[in-house]
XYZ file of C-alpha atoms in Angstrom:
555
model
C -2.015 22.502 6.815
C -2.028 20.967 3.331
C -5.789 21.511 2.866
C -5.506 25.084 4.080
C -2.660 25.844 1.664
C -4.576 24.172 -1.160
C -7.744 26.131 -0.434
C -5.764 29.366 -0.248
C -4.165 28.675 -3.627
C -7.520 27.840 -5.234
C -9.079 30.996 -3.793
C -6.135 32.950 -5.215
C -6.608 31.262 -8.598
C -10.257 32.312 -8.732
C -9.401 35.821 -7.539
C -6.570 36.445 -10.032
C -8.065 34.556 -12.966
C -11.832 34.854 -12.870
C -13.783 31.960 -14.317
C -16.853 32.064 -16.530
C -18.522 29.962 -13.851
C -18.227 32.781 -11.324
C -17.819 35.959 -13.414
C -19.814 35.168 -16.520
C -18.586 35.962 -20.007
C -16.777 39.116 -19.000
C -13.566 40.292 -20.670
C -11.629 39.104 -17.614
C -13.076 35.583 -17.640
C -13.725 34.773 -21.297
C -10.857 35.211 -23.762
C -11.667 33.555 -27.072
C -8.819 32.489 -29.302
C -6.033 29.932 -29.218
C -2.842 32.030 -29.231
C -2.516 32.215 -25.440
C -3.127 28.507 -24.813
C -0.702 27.588 -27.592
C 1.955 29.794 -26.000
C 1.290 28.339 -22.565
C 1.360 24.782 -23.909
C 4.661 25.526 -25.660
C 6.202 26.885 -22.470
C 5.208 23.661 -20.722
C 6.888 21.495 -23.370
C 3.824 20.915 -25.557
C 2.189 18.230 -23.396
C -0.979 18.411 -25.505
C 0.911 16.845 -28.428
C 1.726 13.761 -26.329
C -1.901 12.869 -25.672
C -4.298 10.556 -27.513
C -7.478 12.635 -27.326
C -11.168 11.985 -27.921
C -12.562 15.520 -28.263
C -16.195 16.167 -27.245
C -18.297 19.280 -27.927
C -22.039 19.962 -27.906
C -24.803 21.901 -26.199
C -26.094 19.112 -23.946
C -24.807 15.613 -23.251
C -21.070 16.374 -23.262
C -20.607 15.294 -19.658
C -22.622 12.101 -20.074
C -20.869 11.051 -23.294
C -17.428 11.889 -21.887
C -18.039 10.015 -18.633
C -19.532 6.970 -20.360
C -16.591 6.732 -22.769
C -14.080 7.096 -19.930
C -15.782 4.480 -17.739
C -16.224 1.990 -20.583
C -12.646 2.280 -21.877
C -11.322 2.049 -18.314
C -13.332 -1.157 -17.874
C -11.144 -2.726 -20.573
C -7.985 -1.901 -18.600
C -7.096 1.510 -20.065
C -5.926 4.456 -17.995
C -8.192 7.257 -19.229
C -7.771 10.971 -18.587
C -11.074 12.827 -18.200
C -11.332 16.620 -18.502
C -14.748 18.193 -17.890
C -16.304 21.423 -16.649
C -17.703 22.982 -14.598
C -17.039 21.424 -11.207
C -19.654 20.985 -8.505
C -17.883 20.896 -5.148
C -14.129 20.702 -5.725
C -12.030 22.347 -8.426
C -10.199 19.035 -8.952
C -13.350 17.387 -10.321
C -12.389 18.908 -13.669
C -9.251 16.774 -14.056
C -9.402 13.026 -13.338
C -7.910 9.731 -14.348
C -10.273 6.778 -14.643
C -8.806 3.283 -14.536
C -9.010 -0.250 -13.185
C -9.380 -0.555 -9.428
C -6.027 0.005 -7.760
C -6.584 -2.625 -5.064
C -7.947 -5.969 -6.355
C -9.926 -8.186 -3.950
C -7.844 -10.245 -1.541
C -8.730 -13.495 -3.297
C -6.537 -12.547 -6.239
C -2.866 -13.410 -5.994
C -0.717 -10.776 -7.655
C 2.859 -9.654 -7.095
C 3.015 -6.464 -5.062
C 4.500 -4.664 -8.055
C 1.676 -5.684 -10.403
C -0.664 -2.929 -9.265
C 0.310 0.374 -7.723
C -1.847 3.308 -6.597
C -0.097 5.637 -9.056
C -0.363 3.451 -12.145
C -3.259 1.060 -12.209
C -3.133 -0.212 -15.803
C -0.669 -3.003 -14.979
C -3.435 -5.428 -13.950
C -2.690 -8.935 -15.202
C -4.256 -9.160 -18.688
C -5.892 -12.575 -18.108
C -8.041 -11.403 -15.193
C -11.775 -11.383 -15.755
C -13.345 -7.924 -15.352
C -15.536 -9.278 -12.540
C -12.390 -10.267 -10.687
C -10.946 -6.773 -10.611
C -14.192 -4.929 -9.913
C -15.398 -1.645 -11.386
C -12.975 1.058 -12.532
C -12.308 3.969 -10.214
C -11.512 7.636 -10.774
C -8.825 9.742 -9.150
C -8.884 13.533 -9.120
C -5.672 15.403 -9.741
C -3.841 15.529 -6.368
C -3.820 18.775 -4.405
C -0.026 18.723 -4.503
C -0.063 18.624 -8.313
C -2.467 21.569 -8.462
C -0.247 23.657 -6.200
C 2.893 22.665 -8.113
C 1.289 23.706 -11.380
C 0.218 27.066 -9.969
C 3.837 27.579 -8.874
C 4.905 26.869 -12.472
C 2.403 29.430 -13.778
C 3.695 32.031 -11.311
C 7.249 31.452 -12.529
C 6.427 31.903 -16.218
C 6.910 35.236 -18.010
C 4.038 37.611 -17.343
C 0.995 36.696 -19.391
C -2.695 37.302 -18.749
C -4.052 33.776 -19.004
C -7.718 33.040 -18.435
C -8.927 30.632 -15.773
C -9.906 28.066 -18.415
C -6.575 28.354 -20.208
C -4.759 27.624 -16.943
C -7.075 24.729 -16.121
C -6.721 23.236 -19.595
C -2.935 23.500 -19.546
C -2.903 21.890 -16.101
C -4.874 18.958 -17.509
C -2.554 18.637 -20.516
C 0.535 18.471 -18.306
C -0.868 16.124 -15.663
C -2.294 13.695 -18.212
C 0.954 13.697 -20.195
C 2.999 12.915 -17.085
C 0.572 10.305 -15.755
C 0.959 7.631 -18.449
C -2.602 7.897 -19.720
C -3.566 5.582 -22.578
C -6.061 8.126 -23.895
C -7.853 11.299 -22.784
C -11.527 12.220 -23.145
C -11.536 16.011 -23.334
C -14.722 18.050 -23.125
C -14.902 21.522 -24.670
C -15.712 24.306 -22.250
C -17.716 26.476 -24.666
C -18.353 26.180 -28.381
C -15.419 24.492 -30.030
C -13.635 26.569 -32.641
C -12.115 29.029 -30.146
C -12.165 26.783 -27.084
C -8.835 26.307 -25.313
C -9.045 22.538 -25.730
C -9.028 22.937 -29.517
C -5.240 22.889 -29.897
C -5.276 19.079 -29.637
C -5.092 16.781 -32.648
C -7.620 14.107 -31.640
C -8.272 10.599 -32.888
C -12.017 11.321 -32.920
C -14.128 14.504 -32.790
C -17.631 14.218 -31.297
C -20.548 16.668 -31.208
C -23.341 15.534 -28.920
C -26.195 17.960 -29.651
C -26.950 21.447 -30.900
C -29.300 23.751 -29.016
C -29.755 27.444 -28.388
C -27.435 28.373 -25.520
C -24.810 31.116 -25.075
C -26.294 32.703 -28.188
C -24.575 36.059 -27.618
C -21.234 34.325 -28.129
C -21.947 31.342 -30.369
C -24.727 32.711 -32.592
C -28.466 33.126 -32.567
C -29.395 30.076 -34.649
C -28.649 26.373 -34.420
C -26.871 26.632 -37.777
C -24.475 29.266 -36.438
C -23.888 27.303 -33.239
C -23.238 24.147 -35.262
C -20.515 25.973 -37.170
C -18.801 26.953 -33.915
C -18.999 23.407 -32.546
C -17.723 21.961 -35.833
C -14.588 24.025 -35.342
C -13.175 20.969 -33.541
C -13.113 18.964 -36.805
C -9.547 18.198 -37.894
C -8.020 17.020 -41.213
C -8.065 13.250 -41.524
C -9.850 12.789 -38.183
C -13.333 11.199 -38.232
C -16.114 13.496 -37.025
C -19.174 12.083 -35.258
C -22.408 14.049 -34.718
C -25.184 12.664 -32.523
C -28.009 13.174 -35.004
C -28.816 14.493 -38.453
C -31.338 17.290 -38.898
C -32.118 19.619 -41.775
C -30.856 22.793 -40.099
C -27.427 21.676 -38.880
C -26.429 18.735 -41.105
C -25.523 20.878 -44.157
C -23.269 23.013 -41.952
C -21.529 19.960 -40.520
C -21.104 18.537 -44.031
C -19.659 21.808 -45.344
C -17.093 22.174 -42.558
C -16.169 18.478 -42.617
C -15.490 18.751 -46.353
C -13.390 21.892 -45.835
C -11.368 20.246 -43.077
C -11.008 16.875 -44.784
C -12.870 15.002 -42.036
C -15.067 11.998 -42.738
C -18.478 12.774 -41.238
C -20.740 10.281 -39.455
C -24.110 10.594 -37.708
C -24.669 8.376 -34.689
C -28.400 7.935 -35.269
C -27.582 6.419 -38.673
C -24.803 4.136 -37.413
C -26.697 2.784 -34.401
C -30.236 1.627 -35.093
C -30.745 -0.725 -32.134
C -29.827 -0.082 -28.513
C -28.382 -2.947 -26.467
C -29.937 -4.209 -23.252
C -28.404 -1.890 -20.631
C -29.568 -0.127 -17.420
C -30.309 3.279 -18.914
C -31.257 6.514 -17.282
C -32.762 9.306 -19.387
C -29.472 10.948 -20.339
C -27.487 7.755 -20.941
C -30.263 6.429 -23.169
C -30.417 9.678 -25.128
C -26.642 9.642 -25.660
C -26.165 5.878 -26.040
C -26.076 5.932 -29.881
C -23.285 8.533 -29.786
C -21.220 6.524 -27.303
C -21.660 3.236 -29.180
C -20.953 4.840 -32.570
C -17.835 6.513 -31.138
C -16.478 3.151 -29.988
C -17.241 1.611 -33.403
C -15.241 4.358 -35.123
C -12.369 4.056 -32.646
C -12.277 0.306 -33.241
C -11.890 0.893 -36.972
C -9.413 3.747 -36.666
C -5.739 3.722 -37.535
C -4.717 6.890 -35.673
C -5.041 5.676 -32.096
C -2.728 3.306 -30.206
C -3.345 -0.430 -30.470
C -4.589 -0.596 -26.880
C -7.355 1.921 -27.599
C -8.361 0.229 -30.854
C -8.493 -3.160 -29.131
C -10.491 -1.871 -26.164
C -12.995 -0.157 -28.457
C -13.289 -3.339 -30.518
C -14.015 -5.438 -27.445
C -16.712 -3.037 -26.315
C -18.241 -2.898 -29.794
C -18.487 -6.708 -29.812
C -20.124 -6.643 -26.385
C -22.684 -4.051 -27.487
C -23.520 -6.175 -30.507
C -23.990 -9.221 -28.293
C -26.102 -7.227 -25.834
C -28.565 -6.430 -28.594
C -29.599 -10.083 -28.380
C -31.026 -11.674 -25.264
C -28.532 -12.894 -22.666
C -30.012 -16.372 -22.846
C -29.463 -16.502 -26.585
C -25.927 -15.171 -26.256
C -25.045 -17.655 -23.507
C -26.610 -20.558 -25.344
C -24.597 -19.919 -28.494
C -21.262 -19.834 -26.662
C -20.588 -23.544 -27.215
C -18.349 -23.232 -30.249
C -21.123 -23.890 -32.747
C -21.739 -21.767 -35.807
C -22.657 -18.236 -34.748
C -20.403 -18.341 -31.666
C -20.767 -15.106 -29.658
C -17.785 -15.364 -27.334
C -15.664 -12.248 -27.014
C -11.931 -12.098 -27.672
C -9.892 -9.720 -25.516
C -6.753 -7.920 -26.604
C -7.213 -8.495 -30.334
C -7.823 -5.615 -32.708
C -10.582 -6.026 -35.290
C -9.677 -6.905 -38.851
C -10.324 -4.661 -41.852
C -14.015 -5.513 -41.766
C -14.206 -4.596 -38.078
C -14.920 -8.219 -37.105
C -13.255 -10.411 -34.495
C -15.275 -13.515 -35.345
C -12.274 -15.832 -35.742
C -10.764 -14.810 -32.442
C -14.164 -15.012 -30.775
C -14.300 -18.744 -31.530
C -11.166 -19.321 -29.441
C -12.131 -17.169 -26.442
C -12.523 -18.822 -23.046
C -14.431 -15.955 -21.462
C -18.140 -16.550 -21.091
C -20.230 -13.919 -22.863
C -22.855 -13.879 -20.127
C -20.281 -12.829 -17.527
C -18.925 -10.124 -19.804
C -22.385 -8.737 -20.560
C -23.194 -8.646 -16.856
C -20.014 -6.676 -16.260
C -20.811 -4.276 -19.111
C -24.202 -3.623 -17.516
C -22.563 -2.944 -14.163
C -20.188 -0.423 -15.711
C -22.923 1.310 -17.718
C -25.289 1.516 -14.766
C -22.532 2.865 -12.508
C -20.764 5.244 -14.882
C -21.621 8.381 -12.889
C -20.271 6.842 -9.690
C -17.176 5.589 -11.500
C -16.233 8.975 -12.940
C -17.670 11.210 -10.224
C -20.135 12.877 -12.609
C -22.595 14.788 -10.475
C -25.742 16.816 -10.888
C -27.116 14.886 -13.868
C -30.477 13.601 -12.657
C -28.762 12.688 -9.393
C -31.333 11.058 -7.102
C -31.450 11.055 -3.304
C -34.024 9.494 -1.017
C -34.809 11.126 2.313
C -37.589 9.359 4.150
C -40.491 9.055 1.722
C -39.302 11.971 -0.446
C -37.260 11.753 -3.632
C -34.804 14.591 -4.322
C -33.506 15.043 -7.876
C -30.546 17.312 -8.671
C -29.862 18.361 -12.256
C -27.721 21.164 -13.681
C -29.685 21.412 -16.958
C -30.264 25.109 -17.580
C -31.006 25.658 -21.275
C -34.338 24.985 -23.018
C -33.436 21.603 -24.591
C -32.171 20.196 -21.289
C -35.043 21.596 -19.233
C -37.628 20.343 -21.721
C -36.205 16.825 -21.394
C -36.017 17.054 -17.604
C -39.536 18.379 -17.081
C -40.992 15.767 -19.423
C -39.231 13.061 -17.471
C -40.361 14.607 -14.199
C -43.912 14.516 -15.510
C -43.656 10.815 -16.317
C -42.094 10.059 -12.941
C -44.791 11.957 -11.011
C -47.718 10.872 -13.139
C -48.225 14.438 -14.331
C -48.218 15.763 -10.794
C -50.206 12.909 -9.253
C -47.281 12.654 -6.832
C -46.759 16.204 -5.466
C -43.770 17.956 -7.058
C -41.837 20.955 -5.735
C -39.219 22.625 -7.920
C -36.411 24.623 -6.332
C -35.381 26.865 -9.208
C -32.828 29.605 -9.763
C -31.139 31.113 -12.823
C -28.278 33.346 -13.806
C -29.185 36.950 -14.655
C -28.103 36.545 -18.302
C -30.480 33.656 -19.024
C -33.435 33.975 -21.371
C -36.167 33.380 -18.799
C -38.842 34.190 -21.363
C -37.572 31.343 -23.534
C -37.734 28.945 -20.591
C -40.960 30.063 -18.884
C -43.283 28.192 -21.248
C -41.525 24.919 -20.361
C -42.294 25.129 -16.639
C -44.961 22.527 -15.814
C -48.258 23.699 -14.395
C -48.581 20.775 -11.948
C -45.571 21.759 -9.766
C -45.018 24.209 -6.917
C -42.013 26.543 -7.330
C -39.603 27.792 -4.691
C -37.541 30.478 -6.423
C -33.992 31.015 -5.178
C -30.814 32.955 -5.888
C -27.539 31.053 -5.441
C -24.722 32.964 -3.790
C -22.945 34.376 -6.830
C -22.963 37.860 -8.377
C -24.198 36.309 -11.625
C -27.469 35.097 -10.108
C -30.815 36.736 -10.784
C -32.258 37.843 -7.427
C -35.097 35.578 -6.365
C -37.467 38.556 -6.046
C -36.679 39.582 -9.643
C -37.203 36.030 -10.847
C -40.548 35.927 -9.037
C -41.651 39.190 -10.638
C -40.566 38.110 -14.114
C -42.133 34.654 -13.961
C -45.333 36.052 -12.444
C -45.757 38.270 -15.498
C -44.831 35.519 -17.969
C -46.688 32.652 -16.283
C -49.415 33.934 -13.939
C -50.841 30.401 -13.876
C -47.899 28.985 -11.882
C -47.736 28.545 -8.096
C -44.654 30.612 -7.242
C -43.000 31.738 -4.028
C -39.774 33.567 -3.212
C -37.723 31.242 -0.986
C -34.606 33.441 -1.028
C -31.625 31.119 -0.695
C -31.059 27.526 -1.771
C -30.544 26.344 1.808
C -33.705 28.120 2.972
C -35.781 26.486 0.238
C -34.514 22.992 0.973
C -34.845 23.586 4.693
C -38.446 24.680 4.170
C -39.197 21.508 2.222
C -37.375 19.125 4.542
C -38.207 20.775 7.847
C -34.503 21.214 8.590
C -32.277 24.221 9.192
C -29.052 24.262 7.213
C -25.955 26.281 7.998
C -24.828 28.836 5.429
C -21.672 28.290 3.435
C -22.442 25.740 0.771
C -21.947 28.355 -1.911
C -18.194 28.315 -1.298
C -18.046 24.895 -2.914
C -19.044 26.360 -6.261
C -16.001 28.655 -6.136
C -13.648 25.738 -5.671
C -13.245 25.696 -1.882
C -14.433 23.043 0.509
C -17.957 23.522 1.819
C -18.659 24.309 5.429
C -22.349 23.573 5.093
C -23.800 21.266 7.711
C -27.036 19.391 7.300
C -28.967 17.095 9.566
C -27.477 13.743 10.346
C -28.164 11.124 7.696
C -30.833 8.699 8.813
C -31.135 5.034 8.036
C -33.721 5.856 5.391
C -31.466 8.298 3.529
C -29.744 6.891 0.480
C -28.146 7.715 -2.842
C -28.987 5.503 -5.791
C -28.540 5.418 -9.518
C -30.833 7.552 -11.630
C -31.989 4.358 -13.336
C -33.448 3.296 -9.949
C -35.709 6.338 -9.576
C -38.681 4.447 -10.983
C -38.188 1.623 -8.463
C -38.949 3.934 -5.526
C -42.496 5.217 -5.011
C -42.141 8.518 -3.169
C -44.829 10.518 -1.448
C -43.256 13.704 -2.799
C -40.660 14.693 -5.412
C -38.338 17.674 -5.043
C -36.466 18.768 -8.167
C -33.512 21.114 -7.618
C -32.008 22.853 -10.632
C -31.999 25.665 -13.170
C -28.316 26.391 -12.654
C -25.064 24.656 -11.821
C -24.780 27.012 -8.859
C -28.126 25.960 -7.424
C -27.104 22.294 -7.526
C -23.610 23.041 -6.207
C -25.109 24.739 -3.155
C -27.697 22.028 -2.561
C -25.540 18.911 -2.796
C -23.353 19.603 0.272
C -26.489 19.881 2.390
C -27.135 16.227 1.612
C -23.536 15.014 1.387
C -22.976 16.061 4.986
């Protein structure tokens, strides 16, 4: 009964307040400006003002940076709110809390009141991270979603957008859930995004690329100006990299706002020894630089500053070999032990406290590697080079849809397949408003293409996509597969039931796939190179394509 009521309410939410995800940038779905969200936040008691926010904008990499920051800070014992979009399979994926594991292993002896399912940050402070396991994430409960929608219904009549309602829901739930900090991802742009009413402790811009140009501008300079709208007076601003086209715009707006500007590629010159995948490696300097700035900040709570300082020390130690770090942990000059719970001094150093630490650096580095390598599983981030093995085939799911993301993905796919030495099939679909001509030249010649149309009015029909790509790239091997399930069924020799598309609209999927065999598995993207497949199937081009495909494998 509860699931049915929840699904009915979510369906009603999508019907009454259309989302950009389903309706595109129509007047009903996209309402730029901050007046409505400010009014809604005020009617809810201004929960946004009670949050310690790390604000993240950018063209690509927002989800990776946000999830890495949430997982890493949670690994130090913080209770971290995480707000992202869009969702893949369940509306509640947008609003999560990431924190220490609620149920420690049985070998630990803790009072029953020390850890509760509803507030997991009360773990005894002297426990080693390895003793409490990896952090976990919890989506906003269905009951909380329904209660919030009841609150919205009771408010004076106001035409709020889907994203305004979702953002306000996140503000209220995080404020009432005792979060230590919140990592909040912009939905679109920055300046006019509903999340931009917060006063953060750090503003981050991950990358600038040409996407949503009709709304954000036709050049990277114009898009940079929109993203830089999240800069706030007195709040440090971090940009992933400096380039000649966008850096002057960032500098101009930072000066106007009174924000000190930093570039991650200038702060972080050496990457530590961690289990990277393509996206976490690309965004690692931004994550590490963000933690360095948080460790030096005076705006955030002491718990956040301390946690960021601990992580910064660990990253510094990880830049050396583990053997060297372990060997120097004997109290001699150059001691590399890590002190927990102590904020850095004015120089950002915890060297004195490190000398007195009893925690072995090797154990802490091993734990850091576990958290980094598992960040997607910890936070529930999906569709970012998500790898599945079925028999001797490797399936890769990725929601990258704009030229910068697709360029990176296809280059990586080329390296993984040896330039097509291992046969590659690409299941590909796009929204009707996408610049296919700007993407066509990126499509690799060594792959076969199964063109599809996900089940949404925004999708370009597969026959139209075939016609357009045939004229733009007559050298490609193209076929019209129709639906996502038909394409995957054709490749896997299975027949899938219809219905997976409902997941993209926020309802539970009814798709049914073949039973999982003993050879089926899910593994970290960093493990893709450890498996030598006979065939690679890449599924992407749109969030909707991935959202329809994943339930076929999850079931």
